[in-house]
Short mmCIF file of C-alpha atoms in Angstrom, two decimals:
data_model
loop_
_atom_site.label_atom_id
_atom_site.label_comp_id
_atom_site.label_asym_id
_atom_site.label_seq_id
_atom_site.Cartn_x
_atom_site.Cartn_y
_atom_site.Cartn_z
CA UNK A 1357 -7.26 11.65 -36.97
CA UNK A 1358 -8.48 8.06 -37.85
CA UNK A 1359 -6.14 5.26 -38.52
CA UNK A 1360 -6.45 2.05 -40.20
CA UNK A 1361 -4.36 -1.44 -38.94
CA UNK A 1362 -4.71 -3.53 -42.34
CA UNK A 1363 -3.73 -7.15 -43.13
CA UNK A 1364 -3.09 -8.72 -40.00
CA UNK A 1365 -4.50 -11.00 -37.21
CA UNK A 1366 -6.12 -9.53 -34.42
CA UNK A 1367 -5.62 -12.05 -31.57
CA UNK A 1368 -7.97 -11.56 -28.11
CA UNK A 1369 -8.40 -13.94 -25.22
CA UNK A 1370 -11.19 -15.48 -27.28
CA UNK A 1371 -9.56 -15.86 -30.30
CA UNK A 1372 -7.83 -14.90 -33.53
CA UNK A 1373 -9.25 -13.46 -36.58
CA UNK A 1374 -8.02 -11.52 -40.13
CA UNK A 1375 -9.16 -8.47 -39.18
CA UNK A 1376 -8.61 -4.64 -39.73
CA UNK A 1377 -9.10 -2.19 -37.40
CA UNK A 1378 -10.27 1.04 -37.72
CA UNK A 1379 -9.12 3.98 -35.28
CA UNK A 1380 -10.87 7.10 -34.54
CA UNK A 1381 -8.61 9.48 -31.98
CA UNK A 1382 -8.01 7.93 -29.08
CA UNK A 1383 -10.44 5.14 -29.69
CA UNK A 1384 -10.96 1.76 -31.04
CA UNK A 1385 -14.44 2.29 -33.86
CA UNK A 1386 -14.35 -0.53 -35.77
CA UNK A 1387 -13.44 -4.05 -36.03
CA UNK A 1388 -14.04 -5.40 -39.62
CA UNK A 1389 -13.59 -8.12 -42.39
CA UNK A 1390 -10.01 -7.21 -44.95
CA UNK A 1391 -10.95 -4.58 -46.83
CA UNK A 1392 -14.64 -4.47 -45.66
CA UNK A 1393 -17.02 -1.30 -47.19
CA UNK A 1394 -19.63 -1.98 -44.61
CA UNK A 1395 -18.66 1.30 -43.23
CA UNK A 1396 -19.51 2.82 -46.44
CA UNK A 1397 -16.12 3.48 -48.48
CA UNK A 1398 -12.76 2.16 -48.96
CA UNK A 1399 -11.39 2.69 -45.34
CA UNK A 1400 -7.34 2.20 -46.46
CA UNK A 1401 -8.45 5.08 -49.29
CA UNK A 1402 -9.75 7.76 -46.46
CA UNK A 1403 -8.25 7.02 -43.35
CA UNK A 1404 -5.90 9.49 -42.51
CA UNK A 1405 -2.93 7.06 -41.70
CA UNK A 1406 -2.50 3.52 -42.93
CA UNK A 1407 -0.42 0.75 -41.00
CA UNK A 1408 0.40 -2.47 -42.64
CA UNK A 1409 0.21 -5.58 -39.92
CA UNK A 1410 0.21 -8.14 -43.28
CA UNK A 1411 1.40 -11.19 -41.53
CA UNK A 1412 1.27 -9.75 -38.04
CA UNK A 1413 -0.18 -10.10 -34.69
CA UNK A 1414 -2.69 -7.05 -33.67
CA UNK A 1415 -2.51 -7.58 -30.09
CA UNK A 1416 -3.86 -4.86 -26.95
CA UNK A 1417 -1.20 -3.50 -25.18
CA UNK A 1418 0.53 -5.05 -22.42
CA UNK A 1419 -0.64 -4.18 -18.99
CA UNK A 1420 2.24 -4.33 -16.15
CA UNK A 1421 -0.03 -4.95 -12.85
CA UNK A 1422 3.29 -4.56 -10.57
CA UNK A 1423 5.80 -1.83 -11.09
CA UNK A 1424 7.70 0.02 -8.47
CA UNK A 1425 9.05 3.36 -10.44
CA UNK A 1426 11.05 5.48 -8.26
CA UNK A 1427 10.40 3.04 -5.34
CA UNK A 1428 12.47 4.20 -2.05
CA UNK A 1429 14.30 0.85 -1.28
CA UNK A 1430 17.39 0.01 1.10
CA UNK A 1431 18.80 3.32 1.41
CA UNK A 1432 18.16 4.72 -2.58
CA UNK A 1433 15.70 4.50 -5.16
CA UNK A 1434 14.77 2.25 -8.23
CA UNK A 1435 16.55 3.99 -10.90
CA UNK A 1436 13.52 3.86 -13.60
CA UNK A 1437 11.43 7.40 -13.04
CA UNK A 1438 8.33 7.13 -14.54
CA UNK A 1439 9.31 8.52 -17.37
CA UNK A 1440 12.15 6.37 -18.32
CA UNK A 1441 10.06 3.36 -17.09
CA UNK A 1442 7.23 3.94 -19.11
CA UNK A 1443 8.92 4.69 -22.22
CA UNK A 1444 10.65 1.19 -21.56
CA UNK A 1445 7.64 -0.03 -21.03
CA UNK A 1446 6.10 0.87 -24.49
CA UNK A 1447 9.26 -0.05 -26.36
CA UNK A 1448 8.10 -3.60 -25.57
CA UNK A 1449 4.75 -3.24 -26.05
CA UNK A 1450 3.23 -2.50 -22.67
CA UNK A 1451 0.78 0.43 -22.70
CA UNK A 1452 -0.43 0.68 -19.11
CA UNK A 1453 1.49 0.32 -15.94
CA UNK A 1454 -0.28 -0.06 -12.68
CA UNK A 1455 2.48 1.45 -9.70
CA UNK A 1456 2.39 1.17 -6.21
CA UNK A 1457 1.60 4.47 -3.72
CA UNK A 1458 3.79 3.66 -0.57
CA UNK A 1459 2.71 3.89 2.87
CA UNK A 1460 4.66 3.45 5.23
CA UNK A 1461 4.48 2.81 9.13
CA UNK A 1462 3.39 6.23 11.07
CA UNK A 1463 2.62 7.86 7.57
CA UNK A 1464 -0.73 9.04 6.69
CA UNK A 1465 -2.57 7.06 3.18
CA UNK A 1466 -3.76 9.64 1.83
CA UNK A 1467 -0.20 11.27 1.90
CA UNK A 1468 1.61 8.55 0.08
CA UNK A 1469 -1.35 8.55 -2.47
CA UNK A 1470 -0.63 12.20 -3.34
CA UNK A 1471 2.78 11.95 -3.59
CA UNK A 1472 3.10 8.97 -5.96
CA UNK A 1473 0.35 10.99 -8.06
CA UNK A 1474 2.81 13.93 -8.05
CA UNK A 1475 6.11 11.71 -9.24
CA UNK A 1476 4.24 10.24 -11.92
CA UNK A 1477 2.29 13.52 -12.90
CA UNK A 1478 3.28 14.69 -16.16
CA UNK A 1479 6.12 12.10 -17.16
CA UNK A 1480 4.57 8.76 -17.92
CA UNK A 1481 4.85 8.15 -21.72
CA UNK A 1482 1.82 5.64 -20.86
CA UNK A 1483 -1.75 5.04 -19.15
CA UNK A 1484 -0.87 4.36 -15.82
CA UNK A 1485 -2.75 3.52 -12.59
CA UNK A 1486 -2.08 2.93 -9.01
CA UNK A 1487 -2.17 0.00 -5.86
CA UNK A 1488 -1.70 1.32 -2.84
CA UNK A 1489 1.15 0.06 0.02
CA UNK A 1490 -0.55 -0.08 3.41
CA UNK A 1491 2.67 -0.33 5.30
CA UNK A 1492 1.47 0.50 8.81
CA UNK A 1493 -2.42 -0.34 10.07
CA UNK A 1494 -3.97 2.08 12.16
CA UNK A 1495 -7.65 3.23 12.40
CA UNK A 1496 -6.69 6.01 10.66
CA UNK A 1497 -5.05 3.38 7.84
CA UNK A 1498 -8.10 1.56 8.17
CA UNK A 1499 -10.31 4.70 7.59
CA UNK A 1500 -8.16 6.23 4.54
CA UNK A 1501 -8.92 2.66 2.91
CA UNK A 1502 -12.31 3.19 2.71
CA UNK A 1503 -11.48 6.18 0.60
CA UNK A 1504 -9.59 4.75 -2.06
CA UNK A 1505 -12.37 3.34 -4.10
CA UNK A 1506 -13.66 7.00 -4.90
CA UNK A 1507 -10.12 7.72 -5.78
CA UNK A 1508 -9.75 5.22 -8.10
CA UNK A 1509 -7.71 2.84 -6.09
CA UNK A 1510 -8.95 -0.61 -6.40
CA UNK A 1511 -6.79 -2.40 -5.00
CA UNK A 1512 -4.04 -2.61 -1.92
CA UNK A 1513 -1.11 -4.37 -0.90
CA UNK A 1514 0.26 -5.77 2.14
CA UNK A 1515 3.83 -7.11 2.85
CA UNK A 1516 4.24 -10.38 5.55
CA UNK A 1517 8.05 -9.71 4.84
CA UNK A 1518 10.55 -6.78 5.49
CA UNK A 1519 9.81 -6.28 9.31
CA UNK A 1520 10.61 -2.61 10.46
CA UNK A 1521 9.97 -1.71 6.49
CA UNK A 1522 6.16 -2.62 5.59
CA UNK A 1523 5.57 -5.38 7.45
CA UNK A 1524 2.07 -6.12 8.79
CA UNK A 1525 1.55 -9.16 11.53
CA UNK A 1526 -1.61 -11.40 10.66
CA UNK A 1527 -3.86 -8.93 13.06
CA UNK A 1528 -2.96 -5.78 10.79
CA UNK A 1529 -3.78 -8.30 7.95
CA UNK A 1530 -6.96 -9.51 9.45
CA UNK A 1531 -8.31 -5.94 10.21
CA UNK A 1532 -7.48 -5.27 6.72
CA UNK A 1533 -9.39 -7.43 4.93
CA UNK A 1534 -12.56 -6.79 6.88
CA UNK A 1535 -12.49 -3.66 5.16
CA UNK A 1536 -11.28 -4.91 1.87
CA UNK A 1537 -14.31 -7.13 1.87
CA UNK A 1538 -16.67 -4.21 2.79
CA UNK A 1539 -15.79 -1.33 0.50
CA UNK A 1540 -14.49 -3.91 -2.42
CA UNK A 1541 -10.82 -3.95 -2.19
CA UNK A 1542 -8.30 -6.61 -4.13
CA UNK A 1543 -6.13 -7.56 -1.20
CA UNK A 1544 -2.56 -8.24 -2.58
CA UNK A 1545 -0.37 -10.14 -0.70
CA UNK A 1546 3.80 -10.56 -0.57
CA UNK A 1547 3.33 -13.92 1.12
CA UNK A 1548 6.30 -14.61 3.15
CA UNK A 1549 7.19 -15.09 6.64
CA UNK A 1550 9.52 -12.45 7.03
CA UNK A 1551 10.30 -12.56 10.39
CA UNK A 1552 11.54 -16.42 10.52
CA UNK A 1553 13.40 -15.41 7.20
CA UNK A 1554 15.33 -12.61 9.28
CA UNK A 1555 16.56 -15.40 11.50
CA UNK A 1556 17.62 -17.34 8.80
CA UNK A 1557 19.24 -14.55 6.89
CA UNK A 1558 21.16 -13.69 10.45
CA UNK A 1559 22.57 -16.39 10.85
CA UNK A 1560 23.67 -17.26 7.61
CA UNK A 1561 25.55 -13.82 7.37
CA UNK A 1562 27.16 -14.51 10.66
CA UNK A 1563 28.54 -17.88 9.46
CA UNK A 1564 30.13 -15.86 7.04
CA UNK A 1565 27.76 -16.70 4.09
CA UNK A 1566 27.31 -13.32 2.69
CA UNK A 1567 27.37 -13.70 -1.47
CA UNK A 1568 24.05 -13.31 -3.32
CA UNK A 1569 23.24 -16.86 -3.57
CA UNK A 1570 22.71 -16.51 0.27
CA UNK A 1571 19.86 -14.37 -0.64
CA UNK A 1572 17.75 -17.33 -2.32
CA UNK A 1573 18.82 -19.84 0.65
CA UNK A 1574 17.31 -17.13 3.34
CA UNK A 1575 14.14 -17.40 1.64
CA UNK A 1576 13.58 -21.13 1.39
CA UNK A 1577 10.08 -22.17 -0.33
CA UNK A 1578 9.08 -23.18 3.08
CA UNK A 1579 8.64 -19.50 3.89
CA UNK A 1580 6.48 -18.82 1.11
CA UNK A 1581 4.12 -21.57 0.90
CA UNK A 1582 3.27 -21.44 4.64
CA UNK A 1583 2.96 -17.30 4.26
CA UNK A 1584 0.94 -18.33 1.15
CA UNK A 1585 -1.73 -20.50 3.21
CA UNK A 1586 -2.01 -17.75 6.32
CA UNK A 1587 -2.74 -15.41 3.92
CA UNK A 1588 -5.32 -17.76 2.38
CA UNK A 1589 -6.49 -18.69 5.48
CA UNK A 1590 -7.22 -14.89 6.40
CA UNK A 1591 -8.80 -14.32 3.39
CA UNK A 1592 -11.31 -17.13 3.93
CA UNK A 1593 -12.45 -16.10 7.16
CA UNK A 1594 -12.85 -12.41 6.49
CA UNK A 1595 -14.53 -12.62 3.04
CA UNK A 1596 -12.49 -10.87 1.64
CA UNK A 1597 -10.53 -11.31 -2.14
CA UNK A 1598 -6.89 -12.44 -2.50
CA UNK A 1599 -4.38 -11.93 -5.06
CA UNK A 1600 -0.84 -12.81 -4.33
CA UNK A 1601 2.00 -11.38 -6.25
CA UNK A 1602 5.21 -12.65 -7.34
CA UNK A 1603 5.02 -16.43 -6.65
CA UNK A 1604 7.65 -18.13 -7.05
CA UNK A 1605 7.58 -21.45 -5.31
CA UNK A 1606 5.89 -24.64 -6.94
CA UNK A 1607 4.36 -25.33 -3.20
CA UNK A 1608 2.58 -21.61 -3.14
CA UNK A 1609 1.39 -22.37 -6.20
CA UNK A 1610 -0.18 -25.74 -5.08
CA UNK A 1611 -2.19 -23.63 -1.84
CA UNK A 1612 -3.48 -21.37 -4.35
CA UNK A 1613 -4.89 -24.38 -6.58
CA UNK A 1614 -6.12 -25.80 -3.63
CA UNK A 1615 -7.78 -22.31 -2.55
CA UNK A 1616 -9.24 -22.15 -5.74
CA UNK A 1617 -10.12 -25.56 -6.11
CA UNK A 1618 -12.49 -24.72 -3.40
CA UNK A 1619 -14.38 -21.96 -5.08
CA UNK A 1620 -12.37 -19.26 -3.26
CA UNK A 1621 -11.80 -15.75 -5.06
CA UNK A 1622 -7.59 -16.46 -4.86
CA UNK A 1623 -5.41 -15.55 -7.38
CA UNK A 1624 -1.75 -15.53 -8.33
CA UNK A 1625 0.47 -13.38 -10.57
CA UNK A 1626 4.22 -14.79 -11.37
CA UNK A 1627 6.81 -12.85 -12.89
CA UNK A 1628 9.36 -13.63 -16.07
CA UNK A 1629 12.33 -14.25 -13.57
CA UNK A 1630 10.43 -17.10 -12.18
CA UNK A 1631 9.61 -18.68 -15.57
CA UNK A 1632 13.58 -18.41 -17.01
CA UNK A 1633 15.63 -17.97 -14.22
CA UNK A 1634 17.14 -19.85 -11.54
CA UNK A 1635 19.16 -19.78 -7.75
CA UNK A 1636 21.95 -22.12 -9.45
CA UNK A 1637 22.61 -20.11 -12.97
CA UNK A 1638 21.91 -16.60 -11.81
CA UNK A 1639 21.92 -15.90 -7.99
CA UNK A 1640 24.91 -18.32 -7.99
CA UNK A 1641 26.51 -16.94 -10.74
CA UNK A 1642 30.32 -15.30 -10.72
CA UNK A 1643 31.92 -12.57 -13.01
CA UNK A 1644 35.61 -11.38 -13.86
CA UNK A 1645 34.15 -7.71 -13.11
CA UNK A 1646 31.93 -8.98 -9.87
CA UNK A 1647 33.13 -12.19 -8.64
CA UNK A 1648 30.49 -14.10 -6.72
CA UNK A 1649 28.64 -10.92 -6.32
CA UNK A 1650 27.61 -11.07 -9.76
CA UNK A 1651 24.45 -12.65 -8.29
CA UNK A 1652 23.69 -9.32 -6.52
CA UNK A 1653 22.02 -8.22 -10.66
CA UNK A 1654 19.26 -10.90 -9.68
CA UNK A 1655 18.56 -10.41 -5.80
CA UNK A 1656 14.36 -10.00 -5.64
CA UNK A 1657 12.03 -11.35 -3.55
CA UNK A 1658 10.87 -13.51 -3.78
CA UNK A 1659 13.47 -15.03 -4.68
CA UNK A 1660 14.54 -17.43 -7.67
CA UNK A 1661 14.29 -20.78 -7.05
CA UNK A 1662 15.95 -23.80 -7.45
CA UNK A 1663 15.95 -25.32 -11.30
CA UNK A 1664 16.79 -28.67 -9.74
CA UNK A 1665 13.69 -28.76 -8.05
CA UNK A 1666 11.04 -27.46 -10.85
CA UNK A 1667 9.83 -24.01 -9.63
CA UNK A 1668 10.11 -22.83 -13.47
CA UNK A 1669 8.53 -25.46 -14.95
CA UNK A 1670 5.67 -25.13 -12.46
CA UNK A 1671 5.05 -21.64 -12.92
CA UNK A 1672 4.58 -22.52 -16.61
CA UNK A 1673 2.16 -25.55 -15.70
CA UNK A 1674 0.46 -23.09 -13.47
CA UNK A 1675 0.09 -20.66 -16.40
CA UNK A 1676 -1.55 -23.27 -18.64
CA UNK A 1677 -3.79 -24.14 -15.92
CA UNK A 1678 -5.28 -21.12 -15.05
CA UNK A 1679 -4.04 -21.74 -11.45
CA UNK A 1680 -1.99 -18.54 -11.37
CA UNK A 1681 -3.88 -15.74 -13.95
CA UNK A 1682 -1.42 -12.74 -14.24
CA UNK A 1683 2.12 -12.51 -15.53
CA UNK A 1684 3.24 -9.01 -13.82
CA UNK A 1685 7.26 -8.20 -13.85
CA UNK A 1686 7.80 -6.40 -10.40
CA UNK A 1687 10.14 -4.24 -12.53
CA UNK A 1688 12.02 -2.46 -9.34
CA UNK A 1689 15.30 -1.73 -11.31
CA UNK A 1690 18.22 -0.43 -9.44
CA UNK A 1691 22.21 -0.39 -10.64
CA UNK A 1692 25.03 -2.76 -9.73
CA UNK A 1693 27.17 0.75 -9.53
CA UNK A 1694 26.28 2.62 -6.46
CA UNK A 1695 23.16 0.38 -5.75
CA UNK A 1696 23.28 -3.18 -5.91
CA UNK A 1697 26.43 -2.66 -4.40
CA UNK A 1698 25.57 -1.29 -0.93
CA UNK A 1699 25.03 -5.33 -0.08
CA UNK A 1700 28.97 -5.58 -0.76
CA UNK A 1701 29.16 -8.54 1.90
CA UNK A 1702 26.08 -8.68 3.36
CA UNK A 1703 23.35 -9.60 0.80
CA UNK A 1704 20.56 -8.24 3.59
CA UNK A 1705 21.53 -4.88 2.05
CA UNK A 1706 21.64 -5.66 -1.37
CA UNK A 1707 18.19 -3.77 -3.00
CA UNK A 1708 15.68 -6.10 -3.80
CA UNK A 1709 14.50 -5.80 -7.54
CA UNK A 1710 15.41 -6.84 -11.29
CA UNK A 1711 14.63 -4.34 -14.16
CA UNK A 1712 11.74 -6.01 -16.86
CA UNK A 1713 8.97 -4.12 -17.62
CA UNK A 1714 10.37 -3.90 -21.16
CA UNK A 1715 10.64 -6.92 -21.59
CA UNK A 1716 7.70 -8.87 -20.49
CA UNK A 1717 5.41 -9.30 -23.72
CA UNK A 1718 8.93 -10.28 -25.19
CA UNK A 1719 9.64 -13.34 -22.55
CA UNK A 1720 5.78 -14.60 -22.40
CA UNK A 1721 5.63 -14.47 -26.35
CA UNK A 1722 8.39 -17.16 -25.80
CA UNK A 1723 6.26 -19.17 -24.81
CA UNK A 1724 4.15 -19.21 -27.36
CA UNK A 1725 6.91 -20.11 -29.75
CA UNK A 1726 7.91 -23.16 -27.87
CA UNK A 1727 4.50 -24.67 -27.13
CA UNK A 1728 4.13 -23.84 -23.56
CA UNK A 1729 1.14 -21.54 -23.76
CA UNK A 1730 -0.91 -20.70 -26.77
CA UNK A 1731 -1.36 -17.33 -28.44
CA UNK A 1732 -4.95 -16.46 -27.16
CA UNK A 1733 -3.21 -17.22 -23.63
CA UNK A 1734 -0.48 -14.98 -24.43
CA UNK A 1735 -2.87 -11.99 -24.62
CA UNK A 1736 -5.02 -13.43 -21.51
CA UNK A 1737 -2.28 -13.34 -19.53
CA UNK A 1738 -0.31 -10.15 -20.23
CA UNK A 1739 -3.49 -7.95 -20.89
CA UNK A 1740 -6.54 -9.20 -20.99
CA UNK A 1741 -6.80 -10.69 -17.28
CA UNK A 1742 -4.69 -7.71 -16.06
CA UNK A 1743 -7.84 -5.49 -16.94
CA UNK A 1744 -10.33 -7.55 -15.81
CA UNK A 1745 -8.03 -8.33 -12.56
CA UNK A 1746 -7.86 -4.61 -11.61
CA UNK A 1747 -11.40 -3.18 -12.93
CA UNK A 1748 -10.04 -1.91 -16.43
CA UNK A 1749 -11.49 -4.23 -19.07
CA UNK A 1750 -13.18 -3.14 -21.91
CA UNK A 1751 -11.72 0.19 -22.24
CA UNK A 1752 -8.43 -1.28 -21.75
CA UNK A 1753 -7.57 -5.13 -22.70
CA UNK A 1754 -9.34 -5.68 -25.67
CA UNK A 1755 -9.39 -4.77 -29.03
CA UNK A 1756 -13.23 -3.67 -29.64
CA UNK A 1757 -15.86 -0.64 -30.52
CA UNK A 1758 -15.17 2.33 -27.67
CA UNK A 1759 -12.18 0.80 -26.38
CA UNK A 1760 -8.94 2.51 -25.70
CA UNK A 1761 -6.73 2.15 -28.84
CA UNK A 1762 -3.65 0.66 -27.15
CA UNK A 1763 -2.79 -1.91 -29.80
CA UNK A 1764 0.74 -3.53 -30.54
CA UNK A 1765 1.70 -4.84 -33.80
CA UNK A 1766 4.00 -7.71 -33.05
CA UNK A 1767 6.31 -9.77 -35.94
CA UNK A 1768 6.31 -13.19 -35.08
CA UNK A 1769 9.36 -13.40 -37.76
CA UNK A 1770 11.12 -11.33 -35.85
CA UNK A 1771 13.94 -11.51 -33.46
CA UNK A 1772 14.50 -9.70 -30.63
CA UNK A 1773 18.09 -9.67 -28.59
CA UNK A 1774 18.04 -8.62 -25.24
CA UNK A 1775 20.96 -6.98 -23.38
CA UNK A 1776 22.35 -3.53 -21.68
CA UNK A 1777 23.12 -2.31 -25.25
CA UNK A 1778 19.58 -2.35 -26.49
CA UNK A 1779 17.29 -1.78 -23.37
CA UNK A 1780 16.32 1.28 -22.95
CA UNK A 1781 15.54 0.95 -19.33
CA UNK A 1782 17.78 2.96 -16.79
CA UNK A 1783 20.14 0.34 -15.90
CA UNK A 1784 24.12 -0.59 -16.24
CA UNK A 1785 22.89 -4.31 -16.89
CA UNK A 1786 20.62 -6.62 -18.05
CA UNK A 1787 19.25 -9.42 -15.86
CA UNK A 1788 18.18 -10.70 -19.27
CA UNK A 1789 22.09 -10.51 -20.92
CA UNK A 1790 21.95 -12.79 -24.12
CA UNK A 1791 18.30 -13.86 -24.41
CA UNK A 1792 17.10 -13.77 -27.75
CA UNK A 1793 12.95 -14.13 -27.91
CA UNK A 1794 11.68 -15.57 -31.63
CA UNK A 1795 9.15 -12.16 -32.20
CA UNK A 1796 9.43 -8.67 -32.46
CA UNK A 1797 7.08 -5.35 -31.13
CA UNK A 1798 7.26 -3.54 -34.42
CA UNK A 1799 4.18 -0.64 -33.80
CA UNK A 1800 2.69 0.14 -30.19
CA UNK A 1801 -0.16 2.48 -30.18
CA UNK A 1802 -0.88 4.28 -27.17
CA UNK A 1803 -4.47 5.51 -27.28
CA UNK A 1804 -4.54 6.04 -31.07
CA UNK A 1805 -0.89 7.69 -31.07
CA UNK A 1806 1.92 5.69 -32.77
CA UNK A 1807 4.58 5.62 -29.80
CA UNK A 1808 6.69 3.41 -31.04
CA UNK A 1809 7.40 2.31 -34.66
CA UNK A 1810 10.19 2.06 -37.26
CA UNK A 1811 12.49 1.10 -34.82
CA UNK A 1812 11.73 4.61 -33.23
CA UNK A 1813 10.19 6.13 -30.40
CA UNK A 1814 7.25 8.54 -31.32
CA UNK A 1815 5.85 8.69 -27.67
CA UNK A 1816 6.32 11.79 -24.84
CA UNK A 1817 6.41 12.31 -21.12
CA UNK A 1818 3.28 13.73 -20.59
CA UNK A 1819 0.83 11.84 -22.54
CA UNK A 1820 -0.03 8.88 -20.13
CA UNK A 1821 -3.08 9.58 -17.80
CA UNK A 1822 -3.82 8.76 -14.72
CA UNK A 1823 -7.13 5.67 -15.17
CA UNK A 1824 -9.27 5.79 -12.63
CA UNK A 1825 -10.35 2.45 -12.16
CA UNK A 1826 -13.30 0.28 -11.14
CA UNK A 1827 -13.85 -2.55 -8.91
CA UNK A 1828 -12.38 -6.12 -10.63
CA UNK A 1829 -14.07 -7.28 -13.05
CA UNK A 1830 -12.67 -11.20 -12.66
CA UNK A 1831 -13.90 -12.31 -8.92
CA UNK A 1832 -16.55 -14.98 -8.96
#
């Protein structure tokens, strides 16, 4: 079946042109002039289906570098599957998820590999790939990671928080990364020092400072930024390439600018909570329903900072910059109702995650429409560097000849409203309750097939496949 995306602008890292695109299968044939015959006829006259993008953005689909679907947390379970997730995910536009395989501390690699391919088997509505958790360092760890290139595993993370959970002491990390460096491997870091935050977090609960805005103050920016510079530190000696997730604090960003500064192969990722939201306004917020433990909806971690002292308008700065390259969500979703609540005084037990993979494309397009980042650095930043980032670019990323045809339509007119009622992610609340985002996803194609369009969703577990990908594509 071939389709044909007439009339609108086809925007790519590079830039934007007026553009249709012609669509063979699964597969991106032809980028040409309006209404173009070079290919020989009238391509709106023979192509088997016709979409109108007349004063629209033809964008590729999002890529979501850091979801946690079905992610064992704090005594339950994210409540996205992959199939709810990733049908969330493509109502807003994203058409390739990259998960995280979990190992954990006495657990075997390869074992947590296999099982994340068998949750996601069969019921992502998407193109989805995987990281893989090393949670406990062994030789046998240390062995198994030498595997995952040939599996199509690119990339691994490592966690200087949760001690007793996945926590790895600068040794672990150290042996790590001398593999990492030999066989290839993206090391991704959570860079915080989780065992002074433990201390903190004790002895806060034990003055009797238990709400959800205790959370944020147990992770002070202090934590991050010096777990930020170990990890770059490490990095530097062993060769091997960094990419830490989920930064939050204005002073990690600063190490990494430094790191790069220096011709190091560091990179960041930040997340949409870090851009909007805030310790005072949302971890310190109160409800009729919840009382002060309507903060409990926002608990991640990192955590959100303080407005007062500029995180937010950092991150943005940093976006601009180039100084941090990735906007992921760290969509770990879990319910106030039987979930959030376990941390019922005692935020330490309160699951760490906020639901946003739908959202994402949404919340960075934002930013276009208020000046903070342009429209080429929109698609940079939520697919474009994602592919090159993780060793997917150029069949996914880009609109061009032999590339996957993942393409969204978006309606700058548009308006989207944000909110429990209209998500469609598998959550009793929004963390994003009121926000209303000046564009629209009106058509997401997920290699060739029209998934979502007319206000509809076309799409079917079963028809994302696993990608197998290569080596990054963006280290210097």
């Amino acid at each position: 079946m071939t389709t044909l995306i007439t009339g609108g602008t086809v925007v790519n890292a590079t830039g934007t042109v007026e553009a249709d695109v012609l669509i063979d299968g699964e597969t991106v044939v032809a980028v040409v002039a309006p209404g173009s015959t070079a290919l020989g006829a009238d391509l709106a006259a023979t192509a088997d289906r016709v979409i109108d993008a007349t004063g629209k953005y033809v964008v590729p689909g999002g890529i979501d570098a850091h979801t946690h679907m079905e992610l064992p947390f704090g005594g339950t379970a994210a409540s996205d599957t992959f199939e709810t997730g990733t049908t969330a995910a493509a109502w807003g536009g994203t058409t390739s998820i990259v998960d995280f395989a979990v190992q954990r501390q006495g657990e075997r690699v390869q074992d947590g590999l296999e099982a994340w391919h068998k949750r996601a088997a069969g019921n992502c509505a998407i193109d989805y790939s995987f990281h893989q958790i090393v949670g406990g360092v062994d030789d046998d760890a240390l062995a198994a990671m030498r595997t995952l290139v040939d599996e199509g595993v690119t990339s691994y993370k490592m966690f200087m928080a949760y001690p007793g959970v996945f926590y790895a002491d600068d040794a672990q990390i150290l042996r790590a990364m001398q593999v990492a460096r030999d066989e290839g491997l993206l090391t991704m870091m959570h860079a915080e020092n989780g065992p002074a935050i433990d201390v903190l977090a004790g002895q806060l609960v034990a003055a009797g400072k238990t709400d959800p805005y205790y959370h944020g103050l147990a992770r002070p920016w202090q934590m991050e930024e010096e777990a930020t510079h170990r990890a770059i530190m490490l990095a530097d000696l062993t060769g091997a390439p960094l990419y830490v997730v989920h930064v939050s604090a204005k002073q990690a960003v600063a190490q990494l600018a430094a790191a790069r500064d220096a011709g190091k192969n560091v990179f960041g990722e930040t997340c949409p909570q870090y851009l909007y939201l805030s310790l005072e306004e949302q971890l310190g917020a109160s409800s009729e329903e919840f009382g002060t433990f309507e903060g409990a909806k926002w608990v991640c971690s990192t955590p959100l900072r303080a407005r007062a002292e500029g995180h937010q308008d950092a991150m943005w700065q940093a976006l601009r910059t180039n100084d941090l390259q990735v906007v992921s969500t760290d969509h770990c979703p879990f319910c106030m109702k039987d979930q959030k609540e376990l941390g019922r005084g005692d935020f330490r037990a309160i699951p760490n995650g906020i639901g946003s993979v739908e959202h994402r494309m949404d919340l960075l397009y934002q930013g276009v429409v208020t000046g903070r980042i342009s429209l080429e650095r929109w698609v940079e930043l939520c697919s474009v560097t994602p592919a090159r980032m993780f060793g997917m670019y150029g069949t996914k990323g880009v609109i061009q000849p032999g590339a996957d045809a993942d393409i969204v339509v978006y309606d700058p007119a548009g308006l989207t409203t944000l909110g429990v009622r209209t998500h469609h992610m598998n959550m009793d609340h929004s963390a994003w309750e009121g926000f209303e985002v000046d564009g629209h996803v009106d058509v997401v194609l997920s290699r060739g097939e029209v998934v979502v369009d007319d206000g509809g969703f076309h799409g079917r577990a079963g028809h994302g496949r696993f990608v197998k990908r290569g080596l990054s594509q963006y280290l210097v």
